[in-house]
N, CA, C and O of each residue as an XYZ file, in Angstrom:
528
protein
N     -40.643     26.334      7.805
C     -40.455     24.943      8.103
C     -39.832     24.201      6.924
O     -38.940     23.372      7.103
N     -40.310     24.508      5.716
C     -39.789     23.831      4.529
C     -38.312     24.157      4.314
O     -37.547     23.318      3.841
N     -37.921     25.374      4.663
C     -36.530     25.779      4.479
C     -35.632     24.985      5.442
O     -34.548     24.549      5.055
N     -36.072     24.799      6.676
C     -35.279     24.032      7.638
C     -35.119     22.586      7.179
O     -34.033     22.014      7.271
N     -36.192     22.010      6.691
C     -36.134     20.627      6.212
C     -35.187     20.527      5.015
O     -34.406     19.581      4.905
N     -35.267     21.508      4.128
C     -34.390     21.528      2.950
C     -32.929     21.659      3.372
O     -32.068     20.951      2.850
N     -32.643     22.563      4.317
C     -31.277     22.754      4.793
C     -30.760     21.504      5.504
O     -29.590     21.147      5.366
N     -31.619     20.851      6.254
C     -31.211     19.616      6.927
C     -30.875     18.536      5.903
O     -29.903     17.799      6.068
N     -31.678     18.444      4.848
C     -31.429     17.459      3.793
C     -30.116     17.754      3.070
O     -29.325     16.841      2.830
N     -29.880     19.000      2.726
C     -28.647     19.391      2.047
C     -27.440     19.128      2.942
O     -26.413     18.642      2.467
N     -27.551     19.443      4.225
C     -26.450     19.185      5.166
C     -26.158     17.701      5.278
O     -24.997     17.293      5.300
N     -27.196     16.901      5.349
C     -27.001     15.446      5.441
C     -26.334     14.915      4.185
O     -25.449     14.064      4.272
N     -26.740     15.399      3.023
C     -26.121     14.958      1.770
C     -24.647     15.356      1.703
O     -23.804     14.566      1.279
N     -24.349     16.561      2.116
C     -22.958     17.014      2.096
C     -22.100     16.213      3.060
O     -20.973     15.845      2.729
N     -22.621     15.940      4.244
C     -21.870     15.150      5.212
C     -21.667     13.723      4.732
O     -20.587     13.160      4.911
N     -22.675     13.137      4.133
C     -22.515     11.766      3.645
C     -21.533     11.718      2.481
O     -20.819     10.728      2.326
N     -21.482     12.756      1.665
C     -20.515     12.794      0.566
C     -19.097     12.870      1.106
O     -18.183     12.268      0.543
N     -18.907     13.605      2.191
C     -17.572     13.703      2.791
C     -17.150     12.387      3.437
O     -15.983     12.000      3.369
N     -18.091     11.712      4.054
C     -17.784     10.477      4.757
C     -17.439      9.355      3.787
O     -16.541      8.562      4.068
N     -18.127      9.267      2.659
C     -17.930      8.156      1.733
C     -16.792      8.373      0.749
O     -16.473      7.480     -0.037
N     -16.188      9.526      0.782
C     -15.085      9.793     -0.144
C     -13.875      8.942      0.239
O     -13.348      9.086      1.343
N     -13.426      8.056     -0.657
C     -12.280      7.215     -0.302
C     -10.990      8.023     -0.263
O     -10.784      8.946     -1.051
N     -10.128      7.646      0.681
C      -8.832      8.320      0.771
C      -7.915      7.787     -0.315
O      -7.924      6.591     -0.606
N      -7.126      8.662     -0.915
C      -6.186      8.160     -1.923
C      -5.107      7.309     -1.261
O      -4.716      7.556     -0.120
N      -4.636      6.308     -1.993
C      -3.569      5.464     -1.447
C      -2.300      6.291     -1.278
O      -1.968      7.102     -2.142
N      -1.589      6.092     -0.170
C      -0.396      6.890      0.090
C       0.803      6.459     -0.760
O       1.871      7.065     -0.676
N       0.631      5.424     -1.569
C       1.715      4.951     -2.426
C       1.102      4.350     -3.684
O      -0.072      3.981     -3.706
N       1.913      4.259     -4.724
C       1.469      3.647     -5.977
C       2.312      2.411     -6.235
O       3.532      2.422     -6.072
N       1.636      1.348     -6.640
C       2.325      0.106     -6.943
C       3.045      0.263     -8.278
O       2.423      0.570     -9.295
N       4.346      0.055     -8.267
C       5.145      0.142     -9.491
C       5.107     -1.179    -10.251
O       4.887     -1.205    -11.462
N       5.325     -2.279     -9.525
C       5.289     -3.588    -10.163
C       5.050     -4.664     -9.123
O       5.267     -4.469     -7.927
N       4.599     -5.798     -9.614
C       4.391     -6.965     -8.760
C       4.783     -8.203     -9.549
O       4.588     -8.267    -10.762
N       5.335     -9.179     -8.854
C       5.839    -10.375     -9.529
C       5.640    -11.578     -8.626
O       5.975    -11.551     -7.442
N       5.082    -12.642     -9.213
C       4.896    -13.899     -8.495
C       5.900    -14.911     -9.015
O       5.949    -15.191    -10.212
N       6.703    -15.459     -8.109
C       7.660    -16.518     -8.439
C       7.163    -17.801     -7.787
O       6.773    -17.803     -6.620
N       7.180    -18.887     -8.545
C       6.730    -20.173     -8.007
C       7.785    -21.235     -8.253
O       8.554    -21.166     -9.211
N       7.803    -22.225     -7.359
C       8.698    -23.369     -7.556
C       8.218    -24.524     -6.688
O       7.433    -24.344     -5.757
N       8.706    -25.701     -7.014
C       8.375    -26.882     -6.235
C       9.617    -27.315     -5.468
O      10.693    -27.463     -6.046
N       9.460    -27.517     -4.169
C      10.574    -27.946     -3.320
C      10.869    -29.420     -3.576
O      10.078    -30.122     -4.207
N      12.001    -29.874     -3.086
C      12.408    -31.269     -3.260
C      11.392    -32.248     -2.672
O      11.233    -33.359     -3.177
N      10.708    -31.836     -1.610
C       9.714    -32.718     -0.994
C       8.339    -32.645     -1.657
O       7.391    -33.278     -1.193
N       8.230    -31.877     -2.741
C       6.972    -31.775     -3.489
C       6.096    -30.607     -3.085
O       5.060    -30.376     -3.708
N       6.482    -29.866     -2.061
C       5.709    -28.707     -1.620
C       5.786    -27.601     -2.671
O       6.858    -27.303     -3.197
N       4.637    -26.998     -2.967
C       4.597    -25.868     -3.899
C       4.853    -24.578     -3.121
O       4.119    -24.247     -2.191
N       5.889    -23.863     -3.508
C       6.304    -22.639     -2.827
C       6.053    -21.421     -3.712
O       5.930    -21.546     -4.931
N       5.978    -20.255     -3.099
C       5.854    -19.013     -3.863
C       6.569    -17.880     -3.140
O       6.766    -17.902     -1.925
N       6.944    -16.899     -3.932
C       7.458    -15.632     -3.419
C       6.773    -14.545     -4.246
O       6.836    -14.559     -5.476
N       6.129    -13.620     -3.575
C       5.399    -12.548     -4.255
C       6.031    -11.231     -3.853
O       6.092    -10.901     -2.669
N       6.502    -10.475     -4.836
C       7.224     -9.225     -4.582
C       6.402     -8.056     -5.108
O       5.986     -8.046     -6.266
N       6.177     -7.078     -4.250
C       5.457     -5.863     -4.627
C       6.387     -4.681     -4.378
O       6.927     -4.520     -3.284
N       6.563     -3.861     -5.405
C       7.419     -2.682     -5.318
C       6.570     -1.433     -5.533
O       5.723     -1.401     -6.425
N       6.795     -0.412     -4.721
C       6.070      0.847     -4.882
C       6.952      1.859     -5.607
O       8.179      1.765     -5.592
N       6.294      2.828     -6.240
C       7.030      3.880     -6.936
C       7.781      4.740     -5.930
O       7.336      4.928     -4.798
N       8.915      5.253     -6.355
C       9.701      6.142     -5.510
C       8.977      7.480     -5.396
O       8.500      8.030     -6.389
N       8.905      7.986     -4.186
C       8.246      9.258     -3.953
C       9.267     10.388     -3.961
O      10.366     10.264     -3.420
N       8.879     11.480     -4.582
C       9.746     12.655     -4.571
C       9.683     13.286     -3.182
O       8.603     13.439     -2.611
N      10.802     13.635     -2.663
C      10.849     14.281     -1.353
C      10.712     15.790     -1.530
O      11.141     16.358     -2.535
N      10.105     16.422     -0.533
C       9.992     17.874     -0.546
C      11.396     18.434     -0.423
O      12.142     18.067      0.485
N      11.751     19.315     -1.327
C      13.087     19.907     -1.291
C      13.010     21.289     -0.669
O      12.182     22.120     -1.042
N      13.884     21.506      0.274
C      13.958     22.805      0.922
C      15.282     23.447      0.568
O      16.339     22.823      0.668
N      15.214     24.700      0.153
C      16.413     25.447     -0.203
C      16.941     26.131      1.054
O      16.289     27.023      1.597
N      18.111     25.721      1.514
C      18.683     26.263      2.743
C      19.056     27.737      2.610
O      19.186     28.439      3.612
N      19.225     28.203      1.380
C      19.605     29.592      1.171
C      18.401     30.536      1.304
O      18.574     31.741      1.488
N      17.184     29.985      1.210
C      15.974     30.807      1.283
C      15.253     30.554      2.603
O      15.437     29.527      3.257
N      14.436     31.520      2.961
C      13.607     31.362      4.144
C      12.486     30.379      3.809
O      11.879     30.461      2.741
N      12.219     29.460      4.715
C      11.218     28.423      4.480
C       9.836     28.946      4.871
O       9.649     29.499      5.954
N       8.874     28.760      3.964
C       7.506     29.180      4.281
C       6.889     28.176      5.253
O       7.338     27.035      5.364
N       5.874     28.617      5.934
C       5.204     27.752      6.903
C       4.573     26.539      6.214
O       4.641     25.427      6.737
N       3.967     26.745      5.056
C       3.314     25.620      4.357
C       4.352     24.612      3.859
O       4.110     23.407      3.917
N       5.503     25.085      3.370
C       6.568     24.164      2.944
C       7.109     23.376      4.131
O       7.400     22.185      4.016
N       7.241     24.044      5.265
C       7.741     23.367      6.459
C       6.755     22.295      6.930
O       7.165     21.197      7.307
N       5.451     22.612      6.908
C       4.432     21.634      7.302
C       4.455     20.419      6.372
O       4.379     19.276      6.824
N       4.560     20.680      5.076
C       4.632     19.574      4.118
C       5.856     18.709      4.384
O       5.776     17.482      4.335
N       6.977     19.342      4.662
C       8.223     18.624      4.930
C       8.100     17.756      6.187
O       8.528     16.602      6.191
N       7.521     18.309      7.244
C       7.387     17.596      8.511
C       6.389     16.443      8.395
O       6.615     15.372      8.958
N       5.305     16.650      7.679
C       4.242     15.644      7.588
C       4.461     14.623      6.474
O       3.664     13.699      6.314
N       5.517     14.783      5.721
C       5.790     13.883      4.612
C       6.155     12.487      5.121
O       7.017     12.338      5.988
N       5.492     11.473      4.573
C       5.783     10.091      4.944
C       6.281      9.341      3.724
O       5.769      9.512      2.617
N       7.279      8.514      3.940
C       7.812      7.675      2.879
C       7.804      6.234      3.350
O       7.990      5.950      4.534
N       7.589      5.345      2.425
C       7.471      3.929      2.741
C       8.705      3.406      3.469
O       8.594      2.519      4.316
N       9.863      3.939      3.151
C      11.105      3.477      3.764
C      11.172      3.798      5.256
O      11.836      3.097      6.020
N      10.473      4.872      5.667
C      10.588      5.370      7.035
C       9.354      5.126      7.901
O       9.423      5.282      9.120
N       8.248      4.753      7.307
C       6.982      4.724      8.026
C       6.477      3.300      8.238
O       6.215      2.575      7.278
N       6.345      2.910      9.494
C       5.832      1.564      9.784
C       4.355      1.454      9.415
O       3.904      0.376      9.029
N       3.593      2.540      9.522
C       2.174      2.476      9.149
C       2.013      2.302      7.637
O       1.113      1.590      7.193
N       2.867      2.941      6.850
C       2.806      2.742      5.393
C       3.250      1.334      5.020
O       2.708      0.734      4.092
N       4.234      0.809      5.739
C       4.680     -0.563      5.475
C       3.556     -1.556      5.759
O       3.342     -2.493      4.991
N       2.843     -1.352      6.856
C       1.720     -2.230      7.165
C       0.618     -2.115      6.117
O       0.005     -3.114      5.738
N       0.368     -0.893      5.651
C      -0.637     -0.701      4.602
C      -0.216     -1.409      3.316
O      -1.046     -2.005      2.630
N       1.075     -1.343      2.992
C       1.571     -2.030      1.800
C       1.493     -3.542      1.986
O       1.154     -4.255      1.041
N       1.793     -4.041      3.164
C       1.667     -5.481      3.424
C       0.234     -5.940      3.195
O      -0.001     -6.964      2.554
N      -0.723     -5.179      3.718
C      -2.135     -5.519      3.529
C      -2.496     -5.524      2.053
O      -3.190     -6.423      1.578
N      -2.028     -4.528      1.337
C      -2.300     -4.438     -0.110
C      -1.640     -5.597     -0.848
O      -2.227     -6.149     -1.779
N      -0.431     -5.972     -0.446
C       0.287     -7.078     -1.092
C      -0.443     -8.397     -0.891
O      -0.461     -9.233     -1.794
N      -1.045     -8.598      0.277
C      -1.802     -9.825      0.532
C      -2.991     -9.917     -0.421
O      -3.276    -10.989     -0.955
N      -3.678     -8.808     -0.635
C      -4.807     -8.788     -1.574
C      -4.324     -9.064     -2.996
O      -4.940     -9.841     -3.725
N      -3.221     -8.426     -3.387
C      -2.669     -8.637     -4.729
C      -2.184    -10.072     -4.908
O      -2.327    -10.641     -5.990
N      -1.611    -10.663     -3.858
C      -1.148    -12.048     -3.914
C      -2.310    -12.982     -4.197
O      -2.201    -13.872     -5.041
N      -3.396    -12.792     -3.514
C      -4.572    -13.648     -3.716
C      -5.014    -13.605     -5.180
O      -5.305    -14.644     -5.774
N      -5.063    -12.414     -5.753
C      -5.441    -12.278     -7.156
C      -4.442    -12.935     -8.096
O      -4.833    -13.585     -9.066
N      -3.145    -12.768     -7.811
C      -2.108    -13.354     -8.669
C      -2.142    -14.877     -8.612
O      -1.963    -15.541     -9.634
N      -2.371    -15.430     -7.433
C      -2.450    -16.888     -7.295
C      -3.673    -17.435     -8.034
O      -3.589    -18.480     -8.679
N      -4.791    -16.745     -7.946
C      -5.989    -17.178     -8.662
C      -5.787    -17.088    -10.170
O      -6.205    -17.977    -10.912
N      -5.150    -16.017    -10.618
C      -4.917    -15.813    -12.046
C      -4.058    -16.930    -12.636
O      -4.293    -17.361    -13.765
N      -3.077    -17.395    -11.888
C      -2.192    -18.460    -12.374
C      -2.658    -19.849    -11.948
O      -1.978    -20.841    -12.212
N      -3.811    -19.925    -11.291
C      -4.366    -21.197    -10.808
C      -3.327    -21.954     -9.970
O      -3.165    -23.167    -10.102
N      -2.644    -21.222     -9.124
C      -1.623    -21.783     -8.239
C      -2.208    -21.785     -6.828
O      -2.895    -20.834     -6.455
N      -1.966    -22.783     -6.070
C      -2.496    -22.952     -4.704
C      -4.038    -22.999     -4.688
O      -4.668    -22.212     -3.982
N      -4.640    -23.908     -5.454
C      -6.107    -23.971     -5.481
C      -6.731    -24.363     -4.139
O      -7.900    -24.064     -3.891
N      -5.966    -25.025     -3.277
C      -6.476    -25.439     -1.964
C      -6.106    -24.465     -0.856
O      -6.229    -24.799      0.322
N      -5.662    -23.285     -1.208
C      -5.271    -22.286     -0.231
C      -3.767    -22.224     -0.047
O      -3.023    -22.983     -0.669
N      -3.331    -21.328      0.798
C      -1.894    -21.102      0.989
C      -1.632    -20.538      2.374
O      -2.546    -20.136      3.094
N      -0.368    -20.524      2.719
C       0.078    -19.980      3.997
C       1.284    -19.095      3.737
O       2.248    -19.523      3.102
N       1.235    -17.872      4.222
C       2.375    -16.960      4.124
C       3.256    -17.216      5.343
O       2.826    -17.020      6.480
N       4.502    -17.659      5.098
C       5.425    -17.985      6.179
C       6.315    -16.819      6.585
O       6.610    -16.638      7.767
N       6.743    -16.027      5.600
C       7.734    -14.983      5.870
C       7.396    -13.708      5.104
O       6.818    -13.745      4.018
N       7.771    -12.587      5.699
C       7.615    -11.278      5.070
C       8.965    -10.584      5.162
O       9.524    -10.433      6.249
N       9.482    -10.166      4.023
C      10.776     -9.471      3.971
C      10.572     -8.064      3.421
O       9.744     -7.837      2.538
N      11.344     -7.124      3.963
C      11.317     -5.738      3.511
C      12.662     -5.343      2.937
O      13.713     -5.722      3.455
N      12.614     -4.574      1.853
C      13.825     -3.998      1.284
C      13.421     -2.679      0.641
O      12.755     -2.670     -0.394
N      13.812     -1.588      1.238
C      13.516     -0.232      0.774
C      12.049     -0.072      0.399
O      11.202      0.003      1.289
N      11.723     -0.019     -0.884
C      10.350      0.212     -1.349
C       9.663     -1.080     -1.775
O       8.782     -1.067     -2.634
N      10.062     -2.171     -1.185
C       9.612     -3.471     -1.661
C       9.250     -4.389     -0.495
O       9.945     -4.422      0.520
N       8.159     -5.130     -0.651
C       7.796     -6.146      0.320
C       7.717     -7.481     -0.421
O       7.233     -7.557     -1.551
N       8.203     -8.528      0.241
C       8.188     -9.859     -0.346
C       7.463    -10.804      0.611
O       7.825    -10.930      1.781
N       6.432    -11.461      0.084
C       5.687    -12.445      0.848
C       6.100    -13.821      0.362
O       6.002    -14.115     -0.830
N       6.566    -14.673      1.280
C       6.968    -16.033      0.922
C       6.061    -17.012      1.652
O       5.678    -16.803      2.803
N       5.730    -18.090      0.941
C       4.869    -19.070      1.573
C       4.771    -20.355      0.789
O       5.555    -20.615     -0.123
N       3.776    -21.165      1.172
C       3.604    -22.464      0.528
C       2.109    -22.721      0.345
O       1.265    -22.149      1.035
N       1.817    -23.597     -0.606
C       0.439    -23.981     -0.884
C      -0.006    -25.060      0.090
O       0.801    -25.861      0.561
N      -1.291    -25.069      0.383
C      -1.887    -26.150      1.162
C      -2.182    -27.285      0.185
O      -3.167    -27.227     -0.551
N      -1.353    -28.295      0.171
C      -1.553    -29.411     -0.775
C      -2.282    -30.559     -0.151
O      -2.527    -31.568     -0.813
């Protein structure tokens, strides 16, 4: 009986360790930049740009036979430029980073509104205005 209880406890611990393990981010932030300005009507505007590092692509040598594992890696490889799910993940991450950058510079103390989102290769730009 004690062995079964011990095995159940060990199994539960192993399963909980697997469940709580955070997934690594599919991209790395290379740089982020907050630009601010005041419009002619007095509105405080911002543009926040987040750029991710360029990912190395799996290279396949056409002169050699491709192994099954290399082919799987090639097929399953996702890049920010091609993947809408990675773009959405980066947008979510950029919103979190924007909040921190605005707080750090004490800009938009009454809140803000993101009006536009622009994409360019490995870069997302959030544009908006402060709630004045």
